[in-house]
Coordinates of C-alpha atoms in Angstrom, one line a residue:
Chain A
M643 CA 57.7 -139.5 -71.0
S644 CA 58.0 -140.9 -74.1
A645 CA 61.1 -140.3 -76.4
V646 CA 60.9 -137.8 -79.0
I647 CA 64.3 -138.1 -80.4
Q648 CA 66.7 -140.7 -79.6
L649 CA 70.3 -140.4 -81.2
D650 CA 72.6 -143.3 -80.9
A651 CA 76.0 -143.1 -81.6
L652 CA 74.8 -140.6 -84.3
S653 CA 78.2 -139.4 -87.0
K654 CA 78.0 -137.2 -90.0
D655 CA 80.7 -137.0 -92.3
Y656 CA 81.3 -134.6 -95.4
F657 CA 83.6 -135.3 -98.2
T658 CA 85.5 -132.7 -99.5
D659 CA 88.5 -132.5 -102.2
A660 CA 90.9 -132.6 -99.0
G661 CA 89.4 -136.0 -97.9
A662 CA 86.5 -136.8 -95.5
V663 CA 85.8 -134.5 -92.3
S664 CA 83.9 -135.8 -89.6
V665 CA 81.7 -133.2 -88.1
L666 CA 79.9 -135.4 -85.3
K667 CA 81.8 -138.4 -84.1
G668 CA 79.0 -140.5 -82.2
V669 CA 76.3 -138.3 -80.7
S670 CA 74.1 -140.2 -78.4
L671 CA 71.2 -138.2 -76.8
T672 CA 67.2 -138.7 -76.0
I673 CA 65.1 -136.1 -75.7
S674 CA 62.0 -136.6 -74.1
R675 CA 58.4 -135.3 -75.3
G676 CA 57.9 -131.5 -73.6
E677 CA 61.6 -131.0 -73.0
F678 CA 63.0 -127.7 -73.5
V679 CA 66.6 -127.9 -74.8
A680 CA 69.2 -125.7 -75.5
I681 CA 72.0 -126.5 -78.2
M682 CA 75.2 -124.5 -77.6
G683 CA 78.8 -124.9 -78.7
P684 CA 81.5 -122.8 -80.8
S685 CA 81.3 -122.7 -84.7
G686 CA 82.5 -125.9 -86.0
S687 CA 81.4 -128.0 -83.2
G688 CA 78.5 -129.4 -85.4
K689 CA 75.5 -128.2 -83.7
S690 CA 74.0 -127.0 -87.1
T691 CA 74.5 -130.6 -88.6
L692 CA 73.2 -131.8 -85.7
M693 CA 69.9 -129.4 -86.2
N694 CA 69.9 -130.5 -89.9
I695 CA 69.7 -133.9 -89.2
L696 CA 67.3 -133.5 -86.3
G697 CA 65.0 -131.5 -88.6
C698 CA 65.4 -134.4 -91.0
L699 CA 66.5 -132.0 -94.0
D700 CA 69.9 -134.2 -93.4
I701 CA 70.8 -137.8 -93.6
P702 CA 73.7 -139.2 -90.6
S703 CA 76.3 -140.9 -92.0
G704 CA 76.2 -143.3 -89.1
G705 CA 74.3 -144.4 -85.9
A706 CA 70.8 -144.2 -85.7
Y707 CA 68.1 -141.6 -85.2
R708 CA 64.6 -142.2 -84.1
L709 CA 62.2 -139.3 -84.6
D710 CA 58.8 -140.1 -82.5
G711 CA 59.6 -143.7 -82.8
T712 CA 60.5 -143.9 -86.6
D713 CA 63.9 -144.8 -88.0
I714 CA 65.0 -142.1 -90.2
G715 CA 67.8 -143.8 -91.5
T716 CA 66.0 -145.9 -94.2
L717 CA 63.0 -143.5 -95.3
P718 CA 63.0 -142.0 -98.8
E719 CA 63.1 -138.4 -99.4
S720 CA 59.1 -138.4 -99.9
E721 CA 58.8 -139.8 -96.3
L722 CA 61.1 -137.2 -95.0
A723 CA 58.9 -134.4 -96.5
R724 CA 56.1 -136.0 -94.7
L725 CA 57.9 -135.6 -91.4
R726 CA 59.0 -132.4 -91.6
G727 CA 55.6 -131.2 -92.6
Q728 CA 53.6 -133.2 -89.8
V729 CA 55.9 -133.8 -86.7
I730 CA 58.5 -130.9 -86.9
G731 CA 58.1 -127.4 -87.1
F732 CA 60.8 -124.9 -88.0
V733 CA 62.3 -121.5 -86.9
F734 CA 64.9 -120.1 -88.9
Q735 CA 67.4 -117.5 -87.9
G736 CA 66.3 -115.4 -90.9
F737 CA 62.7 -116.2 -90.4
N738 CA 62.3 -117.5 -94.0
L739 CA 58.5 -116.0 -95.0
L740 CA 57.9 -116.0 -98.5
P741 CA 58.0 -112.3 -99.4
R742 CA 55.2 -112.4 -101.6
M743 CA 52.8 -114.0 -99.5
S744 CA 50.5 -112.8 -97.0
L745 CA 51.3 -113.2 -93.2
G746 CA 47.7 -115.4 -93.2
N747 CA 48.8 -117.5 -96.4
N748 CA 52.6 -117.7 -95.1
V749 CA 51.1 -119.4 -91.7
A750 CA 48.9 -121.5 -93.6
L751 CA 51.5 -122.8 -96.4
P752 CA 52.3 -126.2 -94.4
L753 CA 48.8 -127.3 -94.6
V754 CA 48.8 -126.7 -98.4
Y755 CA 51.6 -129.8 -98.2
Q756 CA 49.2 -131.7 -96.0
H757 CA 45.9 -131.4 -98.1
V758 CA 44.1 -129.4 -95.7
G759 CA 40.9 -127.7 -97.3
K760 CA 41.4 -124.0 -97.6
S761 CA 38.7 -122.4 -95.2
E762 CA 40.2 -125.0 -92.6
R763 CA 43.8 -123.6 -93.3
L764 CA 42.7 -120.0 -93.4
T765 CA 40.9 -120.3 -90.2
R766 CA 44.0 -122.5 -88.2
A767 CA 46.1 -119.9 -89.4
A768 CA 44.3 -117.0 -88.5
D769 CA 43.9 -118.6 -85.2
M770 CA 47.5 -118.8 -84.8
L771 CA 48.4 -115.5 -85.9
S772 CA 46.2 -114.1 -83.1
R773 CA 47.8 -116.4 -80.5
V774 CA 51.3 -114.9 -81.6
G775 CA 49.6 -111.6 -80.9
L776 CA 49.3 -110.8 -84.8
G777 CA 45.9 -111.6 -85.6
H778 CA 45.1 -108.2 -87.0
L779 CA 47.9 -108.6 -89.6
V780 CA 46.7 -111.3 -91.7
D781 CA 46.8 -109.5 -94.6
S782 CA 50.1 -107.9 -94.2
L783 CA 53.3 -108.5 -96.4
P784 CA 56.6 -109.7 -94.5
T785 CA 58.3 -107.0 -95.7
R786 CA 56.0 -104.4 -94.3
I787 CA 56.4 -105.4 -90.7
S788 CA 59.6 -105.6 -88.3
G789 CA 61.9 -108.3 -87.5
G790 CA 60.4 -109.3 -84.1
Q791 CA 56.9 -109.5 -85.9
Q792 CA 58.0 -111.8 -88.7
Q793 CA 59.7 -114.1 -86.4
R794 CA 56.1 -114.3 -84.5
V795 CA 54.9 -115.3 -88.1
A796 CA 57.4 -118.0 -88.4
I797 CA 56.7 -119.3 -85.2
A798 CA 53.1 -119.3 -86.2
R799 CA 53.7 -121.3 -89.1
A800 CA 55.6 -124.0 -87.2
L801 CA 52.9 -124.6 -85.0
V802 CA 49.8 -124.5 -87.5
T803 CA 50.4 -128.4 -87.9
R804 CA 50.7 -129.1 -84.4
P805 CA 54.3 -130.7 -84.3
S806 CA 55.3 -132.6 -81.8
L807 CA 58.8 -130.7 -82.2
I808 CA 60.0 -127.3 -82.8
L809 CA 63.1 -126.9 -84.0
A810 CA 64.9 -123.3 -83.6
D811 CA 68.4 -122.4 -85.2
E812 CA 69.5 -119.2 -83.8
P813 CA 65.8 -117.6 -83.5
T814 CA 66.6 -114.2 -81.6
G815 CA 70.0 -114.0 -83.9
N816 CA 68.8 -111.0 -86.3
L817 CA 66.9 -109.3 -83.4
D818 CA 67.4 -106.8 -80.9
S819 CA 67.8 -108.0 -77.0
H820 CA 64.0 -106.9 -76.0
T821 CA 62.5 -108.1 -79.1
G822 CA 64.8 -111.5 -78.7
R823 CA 63.6 -111.5 -75.2
E824 CA 60.1 -111.2 -76.3
I825 CA 60.3 -114.2 -78.6
M826 CA 62.1 -116.2 -76.1
E827 CA 59.1 -115.5 -73.8
L828 CA 56.7 -116.8 -76.2
F829 CA 59.0 -119.8 -76.9
Q830 CA 59.0 -120.5 -73.3
R831 CA 54.7 -120.0 -73.1
I832 CA 54.1 -122.4 -76.0
N833 CA 56.7 -124.8 -74.2
R834 CA 55.1 -124.6 -70.8
E835 CA 51.4 -124.3 -72.3
Q836 CA 51.3 -126.6 -75.1
G837 CA 53.7 -129.0 -73.6
I838 CA 55.4 -129.3 -77.1
T839 CA 59.0 -130.1 -77.3
L840 CA 61.5 -127.5 -78.3
V841 CA 64.9 -127.9 -79.4
L842 CA 67.0 -124.5 -79.6
V843 CA 70.5 -123.8 -81.2
T844 CA 72.1 -121.0 -80.2
H845 CA 75.5 -119.2 -79.1
D846 CA 74.1 -116.9 -76.5
M847 CA 74.1 -118.0 -72.8
S848 CA 71.3 -115.3 -72.2
V849 CA 69.0 -117.3 -74.8
A850 CA 69.6 -120.8 -73.8
R851 CA 68.6 -119.7 -70.1
Y852 CA 65.2 -119.9 -71.1
A853 CA 65.9 -123.8 -71.5
Q854 CA 65.4 -126.5 -68.9
R855 CA 68.2 -128.5 -70.4
L856 CA 71.4 -127.7 -71.9
V857 CA 73.5 -129.7 -74.4
Y858 CA 76.9 -128.5 -75.5
L859 CA 78.7 -129.8 -78.1
K860 CA 82.8 -129.5 -78.8
D861 CA 84.5 -130.9 -82.0
G862 CA 81.5 -133.2 -82.8
V863 CA 80.8 -134.9 -79.4
L864 CA 78.7 -134.1 -76.5
A865 CA 80.9 -132.2 -73.8
Y866 CA 78.0 -131.0 -71.2
D867 CA 74.6 -132.7 -70.9
G868 CA 72.4 -131.3 -67.8
P869 CA 70.5 -128.6 -66.6
V870 CA 70.9 -125.3 -67.8
A871 CA 71.4 -124.2 -64.1
E872 CA 74.2 -126.2 -63.6
F873 CA 76.4 -125.5 -66.7
Q874 CA 79.7 -124.4 -65.4
G875 CA 81.3 -124.0 -68.8
V876 CA 83.7 -126.4 -70.8
T877 CA 87.3 -126.5 -70.1
A878 CA 89.1 -126.3 -73.2
Chain B
M403 CA 46.3 -129.0 -103.6
I404 CA 46.3 -128.0 -107.4
A405 CA 44.1 -125.6 -107.3
T406 CA 46.2 -123.7 -104.6
L407 CA 49.3 -124.7 -106.7
L408 CA 47.8 -123.0 -109.6
G409 CA 46.8 -120.1 -107.6
E410 CA 50.4 -120.0 -106.7
A411 CA 51.6 -119.9 -110.0
W412 CA 49.3 -117.0 -110.9
Q413 CA 50.9 -115.2 -108.0
A414 CA 54.4 -116.1 -109.0
M415 CA 53.9 -114.8 -112.4
L416 CA 52.1 -111.3 -111.5
A417 CA 55.1 -110.8 -109.5
N418 CA 57.5 -110.6 -112.3
R419 CA 55.0 -109.2 -115.0
L420 CA 57.0 -108.1 -117.6
R421 CA 59.2 -111.2 -117.6
T422 CA 56.2 -113.5 -117.6
F423 CA 54.7 -111.1 -120.4
L424 CA 58.0 -111.1 -122.7
T425 CA 58.2 -114.9 -122.1
A426 CA 54.5 -115.7 -123.0
L427 CA 55.0 -113.6 -125.9
G428 CA 57.8 -116.2 -127.5
I429 CA 54.7 -118.5 -127.3
T430 CA 52.0 -116.0 -128.7
I431 CA 54.3 -115.3 -131.3
G432 CA 55.0 -118.7 -132.3
V433 CA 51.4 -120.2 -132.1
A434 CA 50.0 -116.9 -133.9
A435 CA 52.8 -117.6 -137.0
V436 CA 51.7 -121.3 -136.9
V437 CA 47.7 -120.4 -137.1
L438 CA 48.1 -117.6 -139.6
M439 CA 50.6 -119.7 -141.8
V440 CA 48.4 -122.7 -142.0
A441 CA 45.6 -120.2 -142.5
I442 CA 47.3 -119.1 -145.5
G443 CA 48.6 -122.2 -146.8
Q444 CA 44.9 -124.0 -146.4
G445 CA 43.2 -120.7 -148.0
T446 CA 45.6 -121.0 -150.9
Q447 CA 45.0 -125.2 -151.1
Q448 CA 40.9 -124.1 -151.2
K449 CA 41.3 -121.2 -153.9
V450 CA 43.2 -124.3 -155.7
I451 CA 40.7 -126.9 -155.4
G452 CA 37.8 -124.5 -155.7
T453 CA 39.5 -123.6 -159.3
I454 CA 40.0 -127.2 -160.3
N455 CA 36.4 -127.7 -159.3
S456 CA 35.1 -124.7 -161.3
M457 CA 35.9 -127.1 -164.4
G458 CA 33.2 -129.6 -163.5
A459 CA 34.0 -132.5 -161.8
N460 CA 34.9 -136.2 -163.3
L461 CA 36.4 -134.8 -166.6
L462 CA 38.2 -135.6 -169.1
I463 CA 39.9 -133.4 -171.8
V464 CA 40.6 -134.9 -175.4
N465 CA 42.8 -132.8 -177.3
S466 CA 44.0 -132.9 -180.7
A467 CA 47.2 -133.8 -180.6
S468 CA 51.0 -133.1 -182.2
A469 CA 50.0 -133.9 -185.8
R470 CA 53.1 -134.6 -187.9
S471 CA 53.6 -132.4 -191.0
G472 CA 57.1 -133.0 -192.6
G473 CA 58.7 -133.8 -189.2
V474 CA 57.4 -130.5 -187.6
R475 CA 55.7 -131.1 -185.0
S476 CA 53.2 -128.8 -183.6
G477 CA 52.0 -128.6 -180.0
M478 CA 49.2 -130.2 -178.4
G479 CA 46.0 -128.9 -180.7
G480 CA 47.9 -127.9 -183.2
M481 CA 46.3 -129.6 -186.0
P482 CA 42.7 -130.3 -185.4
T483 CA 41.8 -134.0 -185.6
L484 CA 39.0 -134.1 -183.7
T485 CA 35.4 -133.7 -185.5
L486 CA 31.8 -133.7 -184.5
G487 CA 31.4 -137.4 -185.6
D488 CA 34.3 -138.3 -182.9
V489 CA 31.9 -136.2 -180.2
A490 CA 28.6 -138.3 -181.3
A491 CA 30.8 -141.5 -181.2
I492 CA 31.9 -141.1 -177.7
H493 CA 28.4 -140.0 -176.8
E494 CA 27.1 -143.6 -177.8
L495 CA 29.6 -145.1 -175.5
A496 CA 27.5 -144.3 -172.6
P497 CA 24.2 -142.1 -173.8
T498 CA 24.2 -140.8 -170.1
L499 CA 27.4 -139.2 -169.9
Y500 CA 28.1 -135.6 -170.9
A501 CA 30.6 -134.8 -173.9
S502 CA 30.9 -131.1 -175.6
P503 CA 33.2 -130.0 -178.6
I504 CA 34.8 -126.9 -177.5
S505 CA 36.4 -124.8 -180.5
T506 CA 37.7 -121.7 -179.3
G507 CA 38.9 -118.2 -181.4
F508 CA 39.3 -114.6 -180.4
V509 CA 36.7 -112.3 -181.7
Q510 CA 35.8 -109.0 -181.9
L511 CA 32.5 -107.9 -180.4
V512 CA 30.7 -104.6 -181.5
Y513 CA 27.4 -103.1 -180.0
G514 CA 26.3 -99.8 -180.5
P515 CA 29.3 -97.5 -179.7
N516 CA 31.0 -100.3 -177.7
N517 CA 33.2 -103.2 -179.0
W518 CA 35.2 -105.6 -177.0
N519 CA 37.7 -108.4 -177.7
T520 CA 36.8 -111.6 -176.0
S521 CA 37.6 -115.4 -176.9
A522 CA 34.5 -117.5 -178.2
L523 CA 33.7 -120.9 -177.5
G524 CA 31.7 -122.9 -179.9
V525 CA 30.0 -125.9 -178.0
N526 CA 27.0 -127.9 -177.7
T527 CA 24.1 -128.0 -175.2
E528 CA 25.9 -129.9 -173.0
Y529 CA 28.7 -127.7 -172.4
L530 CA 27.3 -125.8 -169.5
E531 CA 25.8 -128.7 -167.6
L532 CA 29.6 -130.0 -167.8
R533 CA 31.1 -127.0 -166.8
D534 CA 28.5 -127.0 -164.0
W535 CA 27.9 -123.3 -165.3
R536 CA 24.3 -121.7 -165.6
V537 CA 22.5 -119.5 -167.6
E538 CA 21.5 -116.7 -165.3
R539 CA 19.0 -114.5 -167.8
G540 CA 17.8 -115.7 -170.6
R541 CA 18.0 -119.3 -172.2
S542 CA 20.7 -121.6 -173.4
F543 CA 21.1 -123.2 -176.7
S544 CA 18.3 -125.3 -178.0
E545 CA 19.2 -128.7 -180.2
S546 CA 17.9 -126.8 -183.2
D547 CA 20.2 -124.2 -182.7
I548 CA 23.1 -126.6 -183.1
S549 CA 21.9 -128.4 -186.0
S550 CA 20.8 -125.3 -187.8
A551 CA 23.8 -123.3 -186.8
T552 CA 21.9 -120.2 -185.8
R553 CA 23.4 -116.9 -184.8
V554 CA 23.0 -116.7 -181.4
V555 CA 25.2 -116.0 -178.4
I556 CA 25.1 -116.4 -174.6
L557 CA 27.5 -113.7 -172.6
G558 CA 29.7 -114.0 -170.0
Q559 CA 29.4 -111.6 -167.4
K560 CA 32.8 -109.5 -168.1
V561 CA 31.3 -109.3 -171.8
V562 CA 28.2 -107.6 -170.5
E563 CA 29.9 -105.1 -168.5
N564 CA 32.0 -103.9 -171.2
L565 CA 29.4 -104.0 -174.2
F566 CA 26.1 -103.2 -172.3
D567 CA 25.9 -99.9 -170.1
S568 CA 22.6 -100.8 -168.5
E569 CA 19.9 -102.0 -170.7
D570 CA 19.3 -105.6 -170.7
P571 CA 21.2 -107.5 -173.4
I572 CA 18.8 -110.4 -173.7
G573 CA 17.1 -110.0 -177.3
Q574 CA 19.4 -107.5 -178.3
V575 CA 21.2 -107.9 -181.6
I576 CA 25.9 -107.6 -181.5
R577 CA 28.1 -108.1 -184.4
V578 CA 30.6 -110.9 -183.6
K579 CA 33.4 -110.8 -186.2
G580 CA 30.9 -108.4 -188.3
Q581 CA 28.2 -110.4 -188.0
P582 CA 25.0 -109.8 -186.4
F583 CA 24.2 -112.6 -183.4
T584 CA 21.5 -112.5 -180.9
V585 CA 22.1 -112.4 -177.5
I586 CA 19.6 -115.2 -176.0
G587 CA 21.2 -115.6 -172.6
V588 CA 23.9 -114.3 -169.7
L589 CA 26.1 -116.7 -168.0
S590 CA 26.4 -116.8 -164.0
Q591 CA 29.6 -115.8 -162.9
K592 CA 32.6 -118.3 -162.6
G593 CA 35.6 -116.7 -162.1
Q594 CA 39.1 -117.2 -163.2
S595 CA 40.1 -120.7 -164.7
M596 CA 43.1 -122.9 -164.2
D597 CA 45.4 -121.2 -166.1
G598 CA 44.0 -117.7 -164.8
R599 CA 41.9 -116.5 -167.7
D600 CA 39.0 -114.8 -166.4
Q601 CA 35.8 -117.1 -167.7
D602 CA 33.5 -114.4 -167.8
D603 CA 35.4 -112.8 -170.1
S604 CA 34.3 -114.8 -172.9
I605 CA 31.1 -115.7 -175.1
I606 CA 29.5 -119.2 -176.1
V607 CA 28.1 -120.1 -179.4
P608 CA 26.9 -123.3 -181.1
V609 CA 29.5 -125.0 -182.0
T610 CA 28.0 -125.4 -185.7
T611 CA 27.6 -121.7 -185.8
A612 CA 31.5 -121.2 -184.8
Q613 CA 33.0 -123.7 -187.2
R614 CA 30.9 -122.0 -189.9
Q615 CA 30.8 -118.2 -189.3
L616 CA 33.5 -117.5 -186.9
L617 CA 36.7 -119.5 -187.1
G618 CA 38.2 -120.4 -190.3
G619 CA 40.7 -123.0 -191.5
P620 CA 40.8 -126.3 -190.4
F621 CA 38.5 -125.5 -187.6
R622 CA 35.4 -125.3 -190.3
T623 CA 35.2 -129.0 -189.9
A624 CA 37.2 -129.9 -186.7
V625 CA 36.9 -129.1 -183.3
G626 CA 39.8 -128.3 -181.1
M627 CA 39.0 -130.7 -177.9
I628 CA 36.2 -132.4 -176.4
M629 CA 35.3 -132.5 -172.7
V630 CA 33.5 -135.6 -171.2
Q631 CA 32.2 -135.9 -168.0
A632 CA 32.3 -139.4 -166.6
E633 CA 29.5 -140.4 -164.3
S634 CA 31.3 -141.2 -161.1
S635 CA 35.6 -140.4 -160.4
A636 CA 35.7 -144.5 -160.0
S637 CA 34.6 -144.9 -163.9
L638 CA 36.9 -142.1 -165.0
N639 CA 40.0 -144.7 -165.8
S640 CA 37.9 -147.1 -167.6
L641 CA 36.3 -144.3 -169.7
E642 CA 39.8 -142.8 -170.6
R643 CA 40.7 -146.1 -171.8
Q644 CA 37.5 -146.7 -174.0
I645 CA 37.6 -143.0 -175.7
T646 CA 41.2 -144.0 -176.6
E647 CA 40.4 -147.0 -178.1
L648 CA 37.3 -145.8 -180.0
L649 CA 39.3 -142.7 -181.4
R650 CA 42.3 -144.8 -182.4
Q651 CA 39.8 -146.8 -184.3
R652 CA 37.8 -143.9 -185.9
H653 CA 41.2 -142.4 -186.8
H654 CA 42.4 -145.8 -188.3
I655 CA 45.6 -145.1 -185.9
R656 CA 47.7 -148.5 -187.0
E657 CA 48.8 -150.8 -184.1
K658 CA 51.9 -149.4 -183.1
A659 CA 51.7 -145.6 -184.2
E660 CA 51.0 -142.9 -182.3
N661 CA 48.0 -141.5 -180.8
D662 CA 46.6 -138.3 -183.0
F663 CA 45.0 -136.9 -180.1
G664 CA 45.5 -136.5 -176.1
V665 CA 43.4 -137.6 -172.8
T666 CA 43.8 -135.7 -169.9
N667 CA 42.1 -137.0 -166.8
M668 CA 41.2 -133.6 -164.7
T669 CA 40.5 -135.6 -161.5
S670 CA 44.2 -136.5 -161.3
V671 CA 45.2 -133.1 -161.9
A672 CA 43.1 -131.9 -159.2
E673 CA 44.4 -134.0 -156.9
T674 CA 48.1 -133.4 -158.2
A675 CA 47.4 -129.8 -157.5
S676 CA 45.9 -130.2 -154.1
E677 CA 49.1 -132.2 -152.9
V678 CA 51.1 -129.8 -154.0
T679 CA 49.3 -126.9 -152.0
G680 CA 49.0 -129.4 -149.2
M681 CA 53.0 -129.7 -148.9
L682 CA 52.8 -125.8 -148.9
S683 CA 50.8 -125.7 -146.2
L684 CA 52.5 -128.2 -144.3
L685 CA 55.7 -126.3 -145.1
L686 CA 54.2 -122.7 -143.9
G687 CA 53.3 -124.6 -140.6
A688 CA 56.8 -125.8 -140.4
I689 CA 58.5 -122.8 -140.7
A690 CA 56.0 -121.0 -138.2
S691 CA 56.6 -123.8 -135.7
I692 CA 60.3 -123.2 -135.3
S693 CA 59.6 -119.9 -134.0
L694 CA 57.2 -121.4 -131.4
F695 CA 60.1 -124.0 -130.6
V696 CA 62.3 -120.5 -130.2
G697 CA 59.5 -119.7 -127.8
G698 CA 59.7 -122.9 -125.9
I699 CA 63.3 -122.0 -125.5
G700 CA 62.6 -118.9 -123.8
I701 CA 60.0 -120.4 -121.4
M702 CA 63.2 -122.9 -120.3
N703 CA 65.3 -120.3 -120.1
I704 CA 63.3 -118.1 -117.8
M705 CA 62.4 -120.9 -115.8
L706 CA 66.2 -122.0 -115.1
V707 CA 66.5 -118.4 -113.8
S708 CA 63.5 -118.3 -111.8
V709 CA 64.4 -121.5 -110.1
T710 CA 67.7 -120.3 -109.0
E711 CA 66.7 -117.2 -108.1
R712 CA 63.9 -118.9 -106.3
T713 CA 66.2 -121.6 -104.5
R714 CA 65.9 -120.3 -101.0
E715 CA 62.2 -120.4 -101.5
I716 CA 62.2 -123.6 -102.7
G717 CA 64.5 -124.7 -99.4
I718 CA 61.5 -123.3 -97.0
R719 CA 59.2 -125.1 -98.7
M720 CA 60.8 -128.3 -98.3
A721 CA 61.7 -127.7 -95.2
I722 CA 57.8 -127.4 -93.9
G723 CA 56.7 -130.1 -95.6
A724 CA 56.4 -130.0 -99.5
D725 CA 58.3 -132.9 -100.9
R726 CA 59.6 -133.2 -104.4
R727 CA 56.8 -134.0 -106.5
T728 CA 55.0 -131.1 -105.4
I729 CA 57.5 -128.6 -106.2
L730 CA 57.7 -130.3 -109.6
T731 CA 54.4 -129.8 -110.2
Q732 CA 54.4 -126.0 -108.8
F733 CA 57.0 -125.3 -111.5
L734 CA 55.4 -127.2 -114.1
L735 CA 52.4 -125.3 -113.6
E736 CA 53.8 -122.1 -113.9
S737 CA 55.4 -122.8 -117.3
I738 CA 52.1 -124.6 -118.7
I739 CA 50.2 -121.4 -117.6
I740 CA 52.6 -119.3 -119.4
T741 CA 52.6 -121.3 -122.5
V742 CA 48.7 -121.7 -122.5
T743 CA 48.1 -118.0 -121.9
G744 CA 50.5 -117.2 -124.2
G745 CA 48.8 -120.0 -127.1
V746 CA 45.5 -118.9 -126.4
I747 CA 46.4 -115.1 -127.0
G748 CA 48.5 -116.0 -129.9
I749 CA 45.5 -118.0 -131.4
L750 CA 43.2 -115.3 -131.1
L751 CA 46.0 -113.3 -132.5
G752 CA 46.8 -115.9 -135.6
A753 CA 43.1 -115.9 -136.5
G754 CA 42.4 -112.0 -136.3
L755 CA 46.0 -111.3 -138.5
A756 CA 44.3 -114.2 -140.7
T757 CA 40.8 -112.6 -141.3
A758 CA 42.6 -109.4 -141.4
I759 CA 45.1 -110.3 -144.2
G760 CA 42.3 -112.0 -146.0
K761 CA 40.2 -109.0 -146.1
L762 CA 42.9 -106.2 -146.7
A763 CA 45.5 -108.3 -149.0
E764 CA 43.0 -110.4 -150.9
I765 CA 45.6 -113.3 -150.3
P766 CA 43.1 -116.6 -149.8
V767 CA 42.9 -117.3 -146.0
H768 CA 41.1 -119.9 -144.3
V769 CA 41.1 -120.3 -140.4
T770 CA 39.9 -124.0 -139.3
A771 CA 39.6 -125.3 -136.0
Q772 CA 42.0 -128.1 -136.3
P773 CA 45.2 -126.1 -136.5
I774 CA 43.9 -124.0 -133.5
L775 CA 43.7 -127.3 -131.5
L776 CA 47.0 -128.4 -132.8
A777 CA 48.6 -125.0 -131.7
F778 CA 46.8 -124.9 -128.4
G779 CA 47.7 -128.4 -127.6
V780 CA 51.3 -127.9 -128.8
S781 CA 51.5 -125.0 -126.7
V782 CA 50.6 -127.2 -123.7
A783 CA 52.8 -129.7 -124.8
V784 CA 56.0 -126.9 -124.9
G785 CA 55.2 -125.8 -121.4
V786 CA 55.7 -129.6 -120.2
F787 CA 58.6 -129.9 -122.4
F788 CA 60.4 -126.8 -121.7
G789 CA 59.5 -126.7 -118.2
L790 CA 59.8 -130.5 -117.1
Y791 CA 63.9 -129.7 -117.0
P792 CA 64.0 -126.6 -114.8
A793 CA 60.9 -128.2 -112.5
R794 CA 63.1 -131.4 -112.2
K795 CA 66.0 -129.2 -111.3
A796 CA 63.9 -127.7 -108.9
S797 CA 62.9 -130.6 -107.1
R798 CA 66.1 -132.2 -107.0
L799 CA 67.5 -129.3 -104.6
R800 CA 68.9 -130.5 -101.6
P801 CA 66.9 -128.9 -98.7
I802 CA 69.7 -127.6 -96.8
E803 CA 71.7 -126.5 -99.6
A804 CA 68.5 -124.9 -101.0
L805 CA 67.8 -123.0 -97.4
R806 CA 71.5 -122.0 -97.3
F807 CA 71.2 -120.3 -100.7
Q808 CA 71.4 -116.5 -100.5

């Protein structure tokens, strides 16, 4: 299995008025195609920063990040935008749908940026919506549906470009536990049936259990990296 | 892609109808003001040029100049020094050009119970050609009317209105300064002259008749002025020199003495007037442009607000693959759509107002394509210019910061 994500001594520093703050201090990590990885860690451990870098929304200060074999560190913004559009699908805690657009158009939006023709866009979006069980709501607005449904739409939007990697940042954080379970089952199905690599950030162990592998970050370094089932907690 | 972005920009504007309307209104008012003001400016210019052209083309006017008598100078035309002999001599310079003496005076007209005071012009047979004026009914003078100083008269339209009720004036006998004159013709409508006189309120008689019967004093033998028409505008200047030389000779003016006449080139007067009114157009347009500029600032302001409000949306779009150029294009299109929509409405409004004002207030307006195209182009340019900064600001946002924005 080829590596989708390859991190080599990755570090990230922020410069504040109080001086430089190291958020990631040399993280090395390889995630192979088809894996389902949960990233956990307390607040301030750097998991959000790691997620942003994985999603090409931020660039590392040191070390190397290869996404699908491409070194991210040297790419211009326009190339990063292309990777975000083609290789990665995002699912956010707050769903982040555009409120004025119909669900169909929301799902089709990433295809606009890839110059896909209108009729194909709409077909693919409608198809993707039916796969997440919302085929009948193509013309509805995001404000008219429930949170769980909104997250399904967001997942459909992440999948519509046929990415090799889905990044989900606390995808169940705004949902009740029942809906959260449904969403996680959907993720699991996507991972198993389509072989899409999934990386998920959560602070909820019950959510992390849907993954196969767990990466635990503490103070900017890896504290645990192994099967979810064998995770015993991290000593302080 | 552009089509989709256009559609999205349109949707974004529909989502904020009132705000979009008010923003576009700034441009609409600006463009309407430019179109209206330029229409008024050009209307004025056309009217002035039309008035000057109604004088006739390529004209030189020779006046009797201020004559000196005991140190007291009277104004132009005070002491008449020009004669019919001068007219004949000018005619001999080039037989093809038109030259007519003009002697004027006010006369009282009586016909039946009606009477009217008007100005009488004593002229020769070439006067109407020169002035590009026609006899609408009846006939003009003949050479024999001039040579034998017959008492015939051609009436202006206004005079006909005031003297005759409904009967045909041709062939009737009216009293001019108490003497019987036969009406032989009626002039076509001419309108205002350059100095604002109604040219239709006048009568025309043979210059010889005017000299002997109507105008007393020095005008018994002299003429007030001579109007000469050159063959082309190119020959005007040389003709002016030739006439000056000829008249100095005929009037026996010594080498260094002042002329006792003046020559005015009407074409240069027309050029100056056209230049001045052209400036007026430009000035009005410039003042109106200020409101267009202010409208542009309104666009920029609203687009900046819009970019801030939609920071999160921009972040989302970037996260799902929009690059900076696409974001820039999207916001630029929005401001262009606002300005173009506002601009088109402004053009219609401006042209409509100009037409309405022209009809109601009788201010001369002239709506031409040029300022309309210009205003349209300017409104697109305003959209690009004032939309560029906010759009750039949007496209420069960092995706993570934009996504974090609440």
